[in-house]
CSV table of C-alpha atoms in Angstrom, one decimal:
chain,number,residue,atom,x,y,z
Y,289,MET,CA,-0.2,0.2,-0.1
Y,290,ILE,CA,1.4,3.4,-1.0
Y,291,ASP,CA,0.2,6.2,1.6
Y,292,TYR,CA,-0.6,9.7,0.0
Y,293,SER,CA,2.8,10.8,1.7
Y,294,TRP,CA,5.3,8.7,-0.6
Y,295,PHE,CA,4.3,11.1,-2.9
Y,296,ILE,CA,5.3,14.3,-1.9
Y,297,ILE,CA,8.3,12.5,-0.8
Y,298,PHE,CA,8.7,11.4,-4.5
Y,299,PHE,CA,8.7,14.5,-6.4
Y,300,LEU,CA,10.5,16.3,-3.8
Y,301,VAL,CA,13.1,13.4,-4.3
Y,302,MET,CA,12.8,14.3,-8.8
Y,303,TYR,CA,13.1,17.8,-8.3
Y,304,THR,CA,15.8,17.9,-6.0
Y,305,MET,CA,18.0,15.6,-8.2
Y,306,ALA,CA,16.3,17.1,-11.1
Y,307,GLU,CA,16.7,20.8,-10.3
Y,308,LEU,CA,19.9,20.5,-7.3
Y,309,TYR,CA,22.2,17.5,-7.7
Y,310,PHE,CA,22.1,16.7,-12.0
Y,311,PRO,CA,22.9,20.6,-12.6
Y,312,GLN,CA,25.5,20.7,-10.4
Y,313,SER,CA,27.6,17.3,-10.9
Y,314,HIS,CA,26.6,16.8,-14.7
Y,315,GLN,CA,26.4,20.2,-16.4
Y,316,GLN,CA,26.1,18.8,-20.0
Y,317,TYR,CA,22.4,18.0,-19.6
Y,318,SER,CA,19.6,19.8,-21.0
Y,319,VAL,CA,17.2,20.4,-18.4
Y,320,ALA,CA,14.5,18.4,-19.6
Y,321,GLN,CA,17.3,15.1,-19.6
Y,322,TYR,CA,17.7,16.5,-15.8
Y,323,TRP,CA,13.9,16.2,-14.9
Y,324,ILE,CA,13.8,12.7,-16.6
Y,325,MET,CA,16.9,11.4,-14.6
Y,326,GLY,CA,15.2,12.4,-11.6
Y,327,ALA,CA,12.6,11.7,-12.1
Y,328,VAL,CA,14.0,7.8,-12.7
Y,329,SER,CA,16.3,8.2,-10.3
Y,330,ALA,CA,13.6,8.6,-7.6
Y,331,LEU,CA,11.8,6.0,-9.1
Y,332,LEU,CA,14.6,3.6,-8.8
Y,333,PHE,CA,14.7,5.2,-5.3
Y,334,PHE,CA,11.4,4.0,-4.2
Y,335,LEU,CA,11.9,0.3,-6.1
Y,336,SER,CA,14.9,0.0,-3.5
Y,337,VAL,CA,12.8,1.4,-1.0
Y,338,LEU,CA,10.8,-1.3,-1.3
Y,339,ILE,CA,13.2,-4.2,-2.1
Y,340,HIS,CA,14.2,-3.6,1.2
Y,341,GLU,CA,10.6,-4.1,2.8
Y,342,LEU,CA,10.2,-7.2,-0.1
Y,343,ALA,CA,13.5,-8.1,2.1
Y,344,HIS,CA,12.2,-8.2,5.1
Y,345,SER,CA,8.8,-9.7,4.4
Y,346,PHE,CA,10.3,-12.5,2.6
Y,347,VAL,CA,13.0,-13.8,5.3
Y,348,ALA,CA,9.5,-13.3,7.6
Y,349,LEU,CA,7.9,-15.6,5.8
Y,350,LYS,CA,11.1,-18.1,6.1
Y,351,TYR,CA,10.6,-17.7,9.6
Y,352,GLY,CA,6.8,-18.2,9.6
Y,353,ILE,CA,5.8,-14.6,10.0
Y,354,LYS,CA,2.6,-14.0,8.0
Y,355,VAL,CA,3.2,-10.6,6.5
Y,356,HIS,CA,0.2,-8.5,6.4
Y,357,SER,CA,1.2,-5.7,3.8
Y,358,ILE,CA,4.0,-3.1,3.1
Y,359,ARG,CA,3.7,0.2,3.9
Y,360,LEU,CA,5.8,2.5,1.7
Y,361,LEU,CA,5.4,6.3,3.8
Y,362,ILE,CA,6.7,9.8,3.4
Y,363,PHE,CA,10.1,8.2,5.5
Y,364,GLY,CA,10.4,4.3,3.7
Y,365,GLY,CA,8.5,2.0,4.4
Y,366,LEU,CA,6.8,-0.6,7.4
Y,367,ALA,CA,6.0,-4.5,6.8
Y,368,GLN,CA,3.0,-4.6,9.0
Y,369,VAL,CA,3.1,-8.6,10.5
Y,370,ALA,CA,0.6,-10.9,12.2
Y,371,SER,CA,3.2,-11.5,14.9
Y,372,GLU,CA,6.5,-11.1,16.5
Y,373,PRO,CA,9.3,-13.1,15.6
Y,374,LYS,CA,9.9,-16.2,17.8
Y,375,THR,CA,13.0,-15.8,19.2
Y,376,GLY,CA,15.8,-13.0,18.9
Y,377,ARG,CA,18.1,-15.0,15.7
Y,378,HIS,CA,14.8,-14.5,14.0
Y,379,GLU,CA,14.3,-11.0,15.0
Y,380,PHE,CA,18.1,-10.3,13.8
Y,381,LEU,CA,18.1,-12.2,11.0
Y,382,ILE,CA,14.5,-10.3,9.7
Y,383,ALA,CA,16.3,-6.7,11.0
Y,384,LEU,CA,19.3,-7.2,9.5
Y,385,SER,CA,17.6,-8.3,5.8
Y,386,GLY,CA,15.8,-5.0,4.4
Y,387,PRO,CA,19.8,-3.0,5.3
Y,388,ALA,CA,21.6,-5.8,3.6
Y,389,ALA,CA,19.1,-5.9,0.4
Y,390,SER,CA,20.0,-2.4,0.2
Y,391,MET,CA,24.1,-2.9,0.3
Y,392,ALA,CA,23.6,-5.0,-2.6
Y,393,LEU,CA,21.3,-2.6,-4.5
Y,394,GLY,CA,24.6,-0.2,-3.6
Y,395,MET,CA,26.5,-2.9,-4.8
Y,396,PHE,CA,24.1,-3.7,-7.5
Y,397,PHE,CA,24.9,0.2,-9.1
Y,398,LEU,CA,28.2,0.9,-8.5
Y,399,THR,CA,29.0,-2.1,-10.4
Y,400,VAL,CA,26.8,-0.4,-13.6
Y,401,TYR,CA,28.2,3.0,-12.2
Y,402,SER,CA,31.5,2.1,-12.9
Y,403,PHE,CA,31.3,-0.3,-16.4
Y,404,VAL,CA,29.0,2.4,-18.5
Y,405,LEU,CA,31.2,5.3,-16.7
Y,406,PHE,CA,35.3,3.1,-17.4
Y,407,GLY,CA,33.4,2.0,-20.1
Y,408,GLY,CA,33.7,5.7,-21.9
Y,409,SER,CA,32.4,9.4,-21.1
Y,410,PRO,CA,29.7,9.8,-18.5
Y,411,THR,CA,26.8,9.2,-19.7
Y,412,PRO,CA,22.5,10.2,-17.5
Y,413,VAL,CA,22.9,6.4,-16.9
Y,414,SER,CA,26.1,6.8,-14.7
Y,415,ALA,CA,25.2,9.2,-13.2
Y,416,ILE,CA,21.4,7.9,-11.5
Y,417,ALA,CA,23.8,5.1,-11.1
Y,418,GLY,CA,26.0,6.9,-9.0
Y,419,TRP,CA,23.3,8.8,-6.8
Y,420,LEU,CA,21.6,5.7,-6.5
Y,421,ALA,CA,25.3,3.8,-5.0
Y,422,PHE,CA,25.4,6.1,-2.6
Y,423,ALA,CA,22.0,6.3,-1.6
Y,424,ASN,CA,21.6,2.7,-1.3
Y,425,VAL,CA,24.9,2.5,0.7
Y,426,VAL,CA,23.9,5.4,2.8
Y,427,LEU,CA,20.2,3.8,3.5
Y,428,ALA,CA,21.6,0.4,4.6
Y,429,PHE,CA,23.3,2.5,7.3
Y,430,PHE,CA,20.9,4.5,7.9
Y,431,ASN,CA,18.3,2.0,9.1
Y,432,MET,CA,20.6,0.2,10.7
Y,433,ILE,CA,21.0,3.2,13.6
Y,434,PRO,CA,20.5,1.4,17.1
Y,435,GLY,CA,17.0,3.3,17.9
Y,436,PHE,CA,13.2,2.4,16.7
Y,437,PRO,CA,12.0,2.1,14.1
Y,438,LEU,CA,14.6,2.0,12.0
Y,439,ASP,CA,16.0,-1.7,11.6
Y,440,GLY,CA,19.0,-1.3,13.9
Y,441,GLY,CA,16.7,-0.5,16.6
Y,442,ARG,CA,15.7,-4.2,16.7
Y,443,PHE,CA,18.8,-5.8,17.0
């Protein structure tokens, strides 16, 4: 389920990418290209947040915990489960799965960035992949801060 606040953040991320980040860091593109890059970046970033939450859900399901829904909110997502994990180990693995997925996505986008950038000149693909690599690694580390409702608050 997508909360209405998600659309506000989606637009703000797209706007920030199109009007601030890409024009400052990649000055060779047109305004239309910046807006397309901003829209693609925002879409892939929120897809990354969804994958982060799906990772929690898949691990929870593996340990027999029913997942009612995944809700995308203004500052991230929330997997709503039917019950608490049976053991501390299960709790730890469920909590760790989201940051692990974000870190894997960060490494994937870093690989895309590297292949595209080192294969020739910078392109919109390398610019987007570079930002997504950074954003996913930051998301992984931010979520491991030991404070509830972050994933680190469940360790």
